[in-house]
Amino acid sequence: MVRAGRDSKAYPPSEWEQAMDRILRALSVSDKGIRQLSKSDKACCLMEWNDDRNSSFREIREILVEADL
């Protein structure tokens, strides 16, 4: 489940990789870079980004909205 404020969306496992790709693109990761990452690598990158104390809730929400999640 992806949450941005009061809004949340649930994705079936078959759509997780596409959702991760959209977030990575919103974070300015190139398509070439995304293609080089495994599903596990993508998940790890997103977990590190989510855990980054320098990112405010507002910044995270903006990225999720930009990624249309």
Backbone atoms as SQL, in Angstrom:
CREATE TABLE atoms (id INTEGER PRIMARY KEY, chain TEXT, resi INTEGER, resn TEXT, atom TEXT, x REAL, y REAL, z REAL);
INSERT INTO atoms VALUES
  (1, 'A', 1, 'MET', 'N', 0.837, -1.167, 0.000),
  (2, 'A', 1, 'MET', 'CA', 0.000, 0.000, 0.000),
  (3, 'A', 1, 'MET', 'C', 0.885, 1.234, 0.000),
  (4, 'A', 2, 'VAL', 'N', 0.498, 2.214, -0.792),
  (5, 'A', 2, 'VAL', 'CA', 1.206, 3.489, -0.840),
  (6, 'A', 2, 'VAL', 'C', 0.296, 4.530, -0.225),
  (7, 'A', 3, 'ARG', 'N', 0.820, 5.304, 0.709),
  (8, 'A', 3, 'ARG', 'CA', 0.019, 6.335, 1.369),
  (9, 'A', 3, 'ARG', 'C', 0.644, 7.696, 1.140),
  (10, 'A', 4, 'ALA', 'N', -0.211, 8.662, 0.854),
  (11, 'A', 4, 'ALA', 'CA', 0.217, 10.051, 0.736),
  (12, 'A', 4, 'ALA', 'C', -0.844, 10.895, 1.420),
  (13, 'A', 5, 'GLY', 'N', -0.639, 11.202, 2.672),
  (14, 'A', 5, 'GLY', 'CA', -1.652, 11.917, 3.429),
  (15, 'A', 5, 'GLY', 'C', -2.824, 10.998, 3.710),
  (16, 'A', 6, 'ARG', 'N', -4.027, 11.492, 3.470),
  (17, 'A', 6, 'ARG', 'CA', -5.225, 10.686, 3.714),
  (18, 'A', 6, 'ARG', 'C', -5.473, 9.697, 2.588),
  (19, 'A', 7, 'ASP', 'N', -4.860, 9.922, 1.440),
  (20, 'A', 7, 'ASP', 'CA', -5.070, 9.055, 0.284),
  (21, 'A', 7, 'ASP', 'C', -4.148, 7.847, 0.357),
  (22, 'A', 8, 'SER', 'N', -4.657, 6.706, -0.063),
  (23, 'A', 8, 'SER', 'CA', -3.806, 5.524, -0.153),
  (24, 'A', 8, 'SER', 'C', -4.305, 4.648, -1.278),
  (25, 'A', 9, 'LYS', 'N', -3.388, 3.940, -1.871),
  (26, 'A', 9, 'LYS', 'CA', -3.712, 3.022, -2.956),
  (27, 'A', 9, 'LYS', 'C', -3.038, 1.695, -2.668),
  (28, 'A', 10, 'ALA', 'N', -3.728, 0.636, -2.967),
  (29, 'A', 10, 'ALA', 'CA', -3.159, -0.703, -2.809),
  (30, 'A', 10, 'ALA', 'C', -2.897, -1.271, -4.197),
  (31, 'A', 11, 'TYR', 'N', -1.774, -1.932, -4.351),
  (32, 'A', 11, 'TYR', 'CA', -1.394, -2.525, -5.625),
  (33, 'A', 11, 'TYR', 'C', -1.186, -4.014, -5.436),
  (34, 'A', 12, 'PRO', 'N', -1.679, -4.811, -6.377),
  (35, 'A', 12, 'PRO', 'CA', -1.396, -6.248, -6.298),
  (36, 'A', 12, 'PRO', 'C', 0.093, -6.474, -6.579),
  (37, 'A', 13, 'PRO', 'N', 0.644, -7.568, -6.085),
  (38, 'A', 13, 'PRO', 'CA', 2.077, -7.835, -6.296),
  (39, 'A', 13, 'PRO', 'C', 2.516, -7.752, -7.751),
  (40, 'A', 14, 'SER', 'N', 1.637, -8.075, -8.674),
  (41, 'A', 14, 'SER', 'CA', 2.006, -8.032, -10.096),
  (42, 'A', 14, 'SER', 'C', 2.281, -6.608, -10.583),
  (43, 'A', 15, 'GLU', 'N', 1.845, -5.586, -9.827),
  (44, 'A', 15, 'GLU', 'CA', 2.051, -4.186, -10.221),
  (45, 'A', 15, 'GLU', 'C', 3.115, -3.472, -9.388),
  (46, 'A', 16, 'TRP', 'N', 3.719, -4.163, -8.428),
  (47, 'A', 16, 'TRP', 'CA', 4.700, -3.522, -7.550),
  (48, 'A', 16, 'TRP', 'C', 5.892, -2.967, -8.312),
  (49, 'A', 17, 'GLU', 'N', 6.415, -3.731, -9.260),
  (50, 'A', 17, 'GLU', 'CA', 7.616, -3.260, -9.959),
  (51, 'A', 17, 'GLU', 'C', 7.321, -1.996, -10.765),
  (52, 'A', 18, 'GLN', 'N', 6.172, -1.939, -11.433),
  (53, 'A', 18, 'GLN', 'CA', 5.817, -0.733, -12.193),
  (54, 'A', 18, 'GLN', 'C', 5.662, 0.467, -11.258),
  (55, 'A', 19, 'ALA', 'N', 5.083, 0.250, -10.078),
  (56, 'A', 19, 'ALA', 'CA', 4.930, 1.343, -9.113),
  (57, 'A', 19, 'ALA', 'C', 6.304, 1.820, -8.632),
  (58, 'A', 20, 'MET', 'N', 7.205, 0.886, -8.349),
  (59, 'A', 20, 'MET', 'CA', 8.559, 1.264, -7.911),
  (60, 'A', 20, 'MET', 'C', 9.263, 2.035, -9.012),
  (61, 'A', 21, 'ASP', 'N', 9.097, 1.614, -10.272),
  (62, 'A', 21, 'ASP', 'CA', 9.719, 2.314, -11.395),
  (63, 'A', 21, 'ASP', 'C', 9.227, 3.759, -11.476),
  (64, 'A', 22, 'ARG', 'N', 7.926, 3.972, -11.266),
  (65, 'A', 22, 'ARG', 'CA', 7.386, 5.337, -11.321),
  (66, 'A', 22, 'ARG', 'C', 7.979, 6.213, -10.219),
  (67, 'A', 23, 'ILE', 'N', 8.125, 5.655, -9.033),
  (68, 'A', 23, 'ILE', 'CA', 8.730, 6.437, -7.945),
  (69, 'A', 23, 'ILE', 'C', 10.186, 6.744, -8.265),
  (70, 'A', 24, 'LEU', 'N', 10.926, 5.758, -8.740),
  (71, 'A', 24, 'LEU', 'CA', 12.335, 5.987, -9.072),
  (72, 'A', 24, 'LEU', 'C', 12.476, 7.045, -10.160),
  (73, 'A', 25, 'ARG', 'N', 11.599, 7.031, -11.171),
  (74, 'A', 25, 'ARG', 'CA', 11.636, 8.080, -12.201),
  (75, 'A', 25, 'ARG', 'C', 11.358, 9.445, -11.580),
  (76, 'A', 26, 'ALA', 'N', 10.383, 9.506, -10.660),
  (77, 'A', 26, 'ALA', 'CA', 10.075, 10.772, -9.992),
  (78, 'A', 26, 'ALA', 'C', 11.248, 11.259, -9.154),
  (79, 'A', 27, 'LEU', 'N', 12.102, 10.333, -8.725),
  (80, 'A', 27, 'LEU', 'CA', 13.311, 10.681, -7.976),
  (81, 'A', 27, 'LEU', 'C', 14.493, 10.948, -8.902),
  (82, 'A', 28, 'SER', 'N', 14.229, 11.043, -10.201),
  (83, 'A', 28, 'SER', 'CA', 15.227, 11.373, -11.239),
  (84, 'A', 28, 'SER', 'C', 16.213, 10.254, -11.527),
  (85, 'A', 29, 'VAL', 'N', 15.829, 9.005, -11.287),
  (86, 'A', 29, 'VAL', 'CA', 16.660, 7.870, -11.704),
  (87, 'A', 29, 'VAL', 'C', 16.385, 7.649, -13.184),
  (88, 'A', 30, 'SER', 'N', 17.418, 7.496, -13.975),
  (89, 'A', 30, 'SER', 'CA', 17.251, 7.327, -15.422),
  (90, 'A', 30, 'SER', 'C', 16.617, 5.977, -15.745),
  (91, 'A', 31, 'ASP', 'N', 15.989, 5.893, -16.914),
  (92, 'A', 31, 'ASP', 'CA', 15.424, 4.616, -17.360),
  (93, 'A', 31, 'ASP', 'C', 16.515, 3.553, -17.480),
  (94, 'A', 32, 'LYS', 'N', 17.694, 3.965, -17.934),
  (95, 'A', 32, 'LYS', 'CA', 18.812, 3.017, -18.031),
  (96, 'A', 32, 'LYS', 'C', 19.182, 2.496, -16.645),
  (97, 'A', 33, 'GLY', 'N', 19.236, 3.394, -15.674),
  (98, 'A', 33, 'GLY', 'CA', 19.549, 2.986, -14.303),
  (99, 'A', 33, 'GLY', 'C', 18.496, 2.057, -13.734),
  (100, 'A', 34, 'ILE', 'N', 17.224, 2.358, -14.009),
  (101, 'A', 34, 'ILE', 'CA', 16.131, 1.516, -13.522),
  (102, 'A', 34, 'ILE', 'C', 16.231, 0.117, -14.121),
  (103, 'A', 35, 'ARG', 'N', 16.526, 0.033, -15.417),
  (104, 'A', 35, 'ARG', 'CA', 16.641, -1.282, -16.078),
  (105, 'A', 35, 'ARG', 'C', 17.761, -2.123, -15.481),
  (106, 'A', 36, 'GLN', 'N', 18.782, -1.498, -14.932),
  (107, 'A', 36, 'GLN', 'CA', 19.918, -2.222, -14.374),
  (108, 'A', 36, 'GLN', 'C', 19.656, -2.747, -12.959),
  (109, 'A', 37, 'LEU', 'N', 18.547, -2.311, -12.348),
  (110, 'A', 37, 'LEU', 'CA', 18.240, -2.718, -10.980),
  (111, 'A', 37, 'LEU', 'C', 17.306, -3.929, -10.953),
  (112, 'A', 38, 'SER', 'N', 17.573, -4.827, -10.038),
  (113, 'A', 38, 'SER', 'CA', 16.646, -5.935, -9.808),
  (114, 'A', 38, 'SER', 'C', 15.472, -5.412, -8.982),
  (115, 'A', 39, 'LYS', 'N', 14.425, -6.219, -8.851),
  (116, 'A', 39, 'LYS', 'CA', 13.293, -5.808, -8.004),
  (117, 'A', 39, 'LYS', 'C', 13.764, -5.549, -6.576),
  (118, 'A', 40, 'SER', 'N', 14.651, -6.393, -6.077),
  (119, 'A', 40, 'SER', 'CA', 15.165, -6.214, -4.713),
  (120, 'A', 40, 'SER', 'C', 15.960, -4.919, -4.593),
  (121, 'A', 41, 'ASP', 'N', 16.779, -4.616, -5.604),
  (122, 'A', 41, 'ASP', 'CA', 17.550, -3.375, -5.593),
  (123, 'A', 41, 'ASP', 'C', 16.626, -2.160, -5.557),
  (124, 'A', 42, 'LYS', 'N', 15.552, -2.216, -6.358),
  (125, 'A', 42, 'LYS', 'CA', 14.592, -1.106, -6.393),
  (126, 'A', 42, 'LYS', 'C', 13.960, -0.920, -5.023),
  (127, 'A', 43, 'ALA', 'N', 13.539, -2.013, -4.422),
  (128, 'A', 43, 'ALA', 'CA', 12.909, -1.940, -3.097),
  (129, 'A', 43, 'ALA', 'C', 13.881, -1.367, -2.069),
  (130, 'A', 44, 'CYS', 'N', 15.144, -1.800, -2.118),
  (131, 'A', 44, 'CYS', 'CA', 16.152, -1.289, -1.173),
  (132, 'A', 44, 'CYS', 'C', 16.373, 0.209, -1.366),
  (133, 'A', 45, 'CYS', 'N', 16.457, 0.655, -2.615),
  (134, 'A', 45, 'CYS', 'CA', 16.628, 2.085, -2.888),
  (135, 'A', 45, 'CYS', 'C', 15.478, 2.889, -2.298),
  (136, 'A', 46, 'LEU', 'N', 14.264, 2.387, -2.481),
  (137, 'A', 46, 'LEU', 'CA', 13.095, 3.113, -1.987),
  (138, 'A', 46, 'LEU', 'C', 13.019, 3.098, -0.467),
  (139, 'A', 47, 'MET', 'N', 13.437, 2.004, 0.147),
  (140, 'A', 47, 'MET', 'CA', 13.446, 1.953, 1.611),
  (141, 'A', 47, 'MET', 'C', 14.464, 2.940, 2.168),
  (142, 'A', 48, 'GLU', 'N', 15.634, 3.041, 1.527),
  (143, 'A', 48, 'GLU', 'CA', 16.640, 3.997, 1.977),
  (144, 'A', 48, 'GLU', 'C', 16.138, 5.421, 1.820),
  (145, 'A', 49, 'TRP', 'N', 15.480, 5.718, 0.693),
  (146, 'A', 49, 'TRP', 'CA', 14.927, 7.050, 0.466),
  (147, 'A', 49, 'TRP', 'C', 13.867, 7.357, 1.519),
  (148, 'A', 50, 'ASN', 'N', 13.003, 6.404, 1.795),
  (149, 'A', 50, 'ASN', 'CA', 11.938, 6.598, 2.773),
  (150, 'A', 50, 'ASN', 'C', 12.504, 6.815, 4.187),
  (151, 'A', 51, 'ASP', 'N', 13.625, 6.177, 4.496),
  (152, 'A', 51, 'ASP', 'CA', 14.244, 6.295, 5.818),
  (153, 'A', 51, 'ASP', 'C', 15.126, 7.535, 5.969),
  (154, 'A', 52, 'ASP', 'N', 15.369, 8.248, 4.877),
  (155, 'A', 52, 'ASP', 'CA', 16.241, 9.417, 4.912),
  (156, 'A', 52, 'ASP', 'C', 15.599, 10.517, 5.759),
  (157, 'A', 53, 'ARG', 'N', 16.225, 10.857, 6.852),
  (158, 'A', 53, 'ARG', 'CA', 15.675, 11.870, 7.764),
  (159, 'A', 53, 'ARG', 'C', 15.687, 13.264, 7.154),
  (160, 'A', 54, 'ASN', 'N', 16.406, 13.450, 6.048),
  (161, 'A', 54, 'ASN', 'CA', 16.445, 14.756, 5.398),
  (162, 'A', 54, 'ASN', 'C', 15.218, 15.012, 4.531),
  (163, 'A', 55, 'SER', 'N', 14.426, 13.979, 4.282),
  (164, 'A', 55, 'SER', 'CA', 13.214, 14.130, 3.476),
  (165, 'A', 55, 'SER', 'C', 12.026, 14.378, 4.394),
  (166, 'A', 56, 'SER', 'N', 11.345, 15.480, 4.154),
  (167, 'A', 56, 'SER', 'CA', 10.170, 15.792, 4.962),
  (168, 'A', 56, 'SER', 'C', 8.961, 15.024, 4.423),
  (169, 'A', 57, 'PHE', 'N', 7.916, 14.935, 5.236),
  (170, 'A', 57, 'PHE', 'CA', 6.683, 14.292, 4.784),
  (171, 'A', 57, 'PHE', 'C', 6.170, 14.975, 3.531),
  (172, 'A', 58, 'ARG', 'N', 6.237, 16.298, 3.485),
  (173, 'A', 58, 'ARG', 'CA', 5.760, 17.051, 2.319),
  (174, 'A', 58, 'ARG', 'C', 6.531, 16.660, 1.060),
  (175, 'A', 59, 'GLU', 'N', 7.860, 16.537, 1.164),
  (176, 'A', 59, 'GLU', 'CA', 8.671, 16.149, 0.004),
  (177, 'A', 59, 'GLU', 'C', 8.318, 14.742, -0.464),
  (178, 'A', 60, 'ILE', 'N', 8.145, 13.829, 0.477),
  (179, 'A', 60, 'ILE', 'CA', 7.784, 12.453, 0.122),
  (180, 'A', 60, 'ILE', 'C', 6.414, 12.438, -0.546),
  (181, 'A', 61, 'ARG', 'N', 5.473, 13.172, 0.006),
  (182, 'A', 61, 'ARG', 'CA', 4.131, 13.230, -0.581),
  (183, 'A', 61, 'ARG', 'C', 4.188, 13.788, -1.998),
  (184, 'A', 62, 'GLU', 'N', 4.965, 14.846, -2.223),
  (185, 'A', 62, 'GLU', 'CA', 5.083, 15.436, -3.555),
  (186, 'A', 62, 'GLU', 'C', 5.629, 14.437, -4.562),
  (187, 'A', 63, 'ILE', 'N', 6.620, 13.646, -4.155),
  (188, 'A', 63, 'ILE', 'CA', 7.184, 12.628, -5.045),
  (189, 'A', 63, 'ILE', 'C', 6.131, 11.582, -5.381),
  (190, 'A', 64, 'LEU', 'N', 5.362, 11.138, -4.389),
  (191, 'A', 64, 'LEU', 'CA', 4.333, 10.136, -4.641),
  (192, 'A', 64, 'LEU', 'C', 3.239, 10.682, -5.552),
  (193, 'A', 65, 'VAL', 'N', 2.875, 11.956, -5.374),
  (194, 'A', 65, 'VAL', 'CA', 1.871, 12.559, -6.240),
  (195, 'A', 65, 'VAL', 'C', 2.430, 12.679, -7.649),
  (196, 'A', 66, 'GLU', 'N', 3.684, 13.100, -7.778),
  (197, 'A', 66, 'GLU', 'CA', 4.313, 13.229, -9.094),
  (198, 'A', 66, 'GLU', 'C', 4.375, 11.878, -9.804),
  (199, 'A', 67, 'ALA', 'N', 4.607, 10.812, -9.046),
  (200, 'A', 67, 'ALA', 'CA', 4.680, 9.472, -9.621),
  (201, 'A', 67, 'ALA', 'C', 3.294, 8.900, -9.890),
  (202, 'A', 68, 'ASP', 'N', 2.247, 9.651, -9.543),
  (203, 'A', 68, 'ASP', 'CA', 0.857, 9.229, -9.718),
  (204, 'A', 68, 'ASP', 'C', 0.554, 7.949, -8.961),
  (205, 'A', 69, 'LEU', 'N', 1.007, 7.924, -7.711),
  (206, 'A', 69, 'LEU', 'CA', 0.760, 6.770, -6.845),
  (207, 'A', 69, 'LEU', 'C', -0.201, 7.146, -5.743);
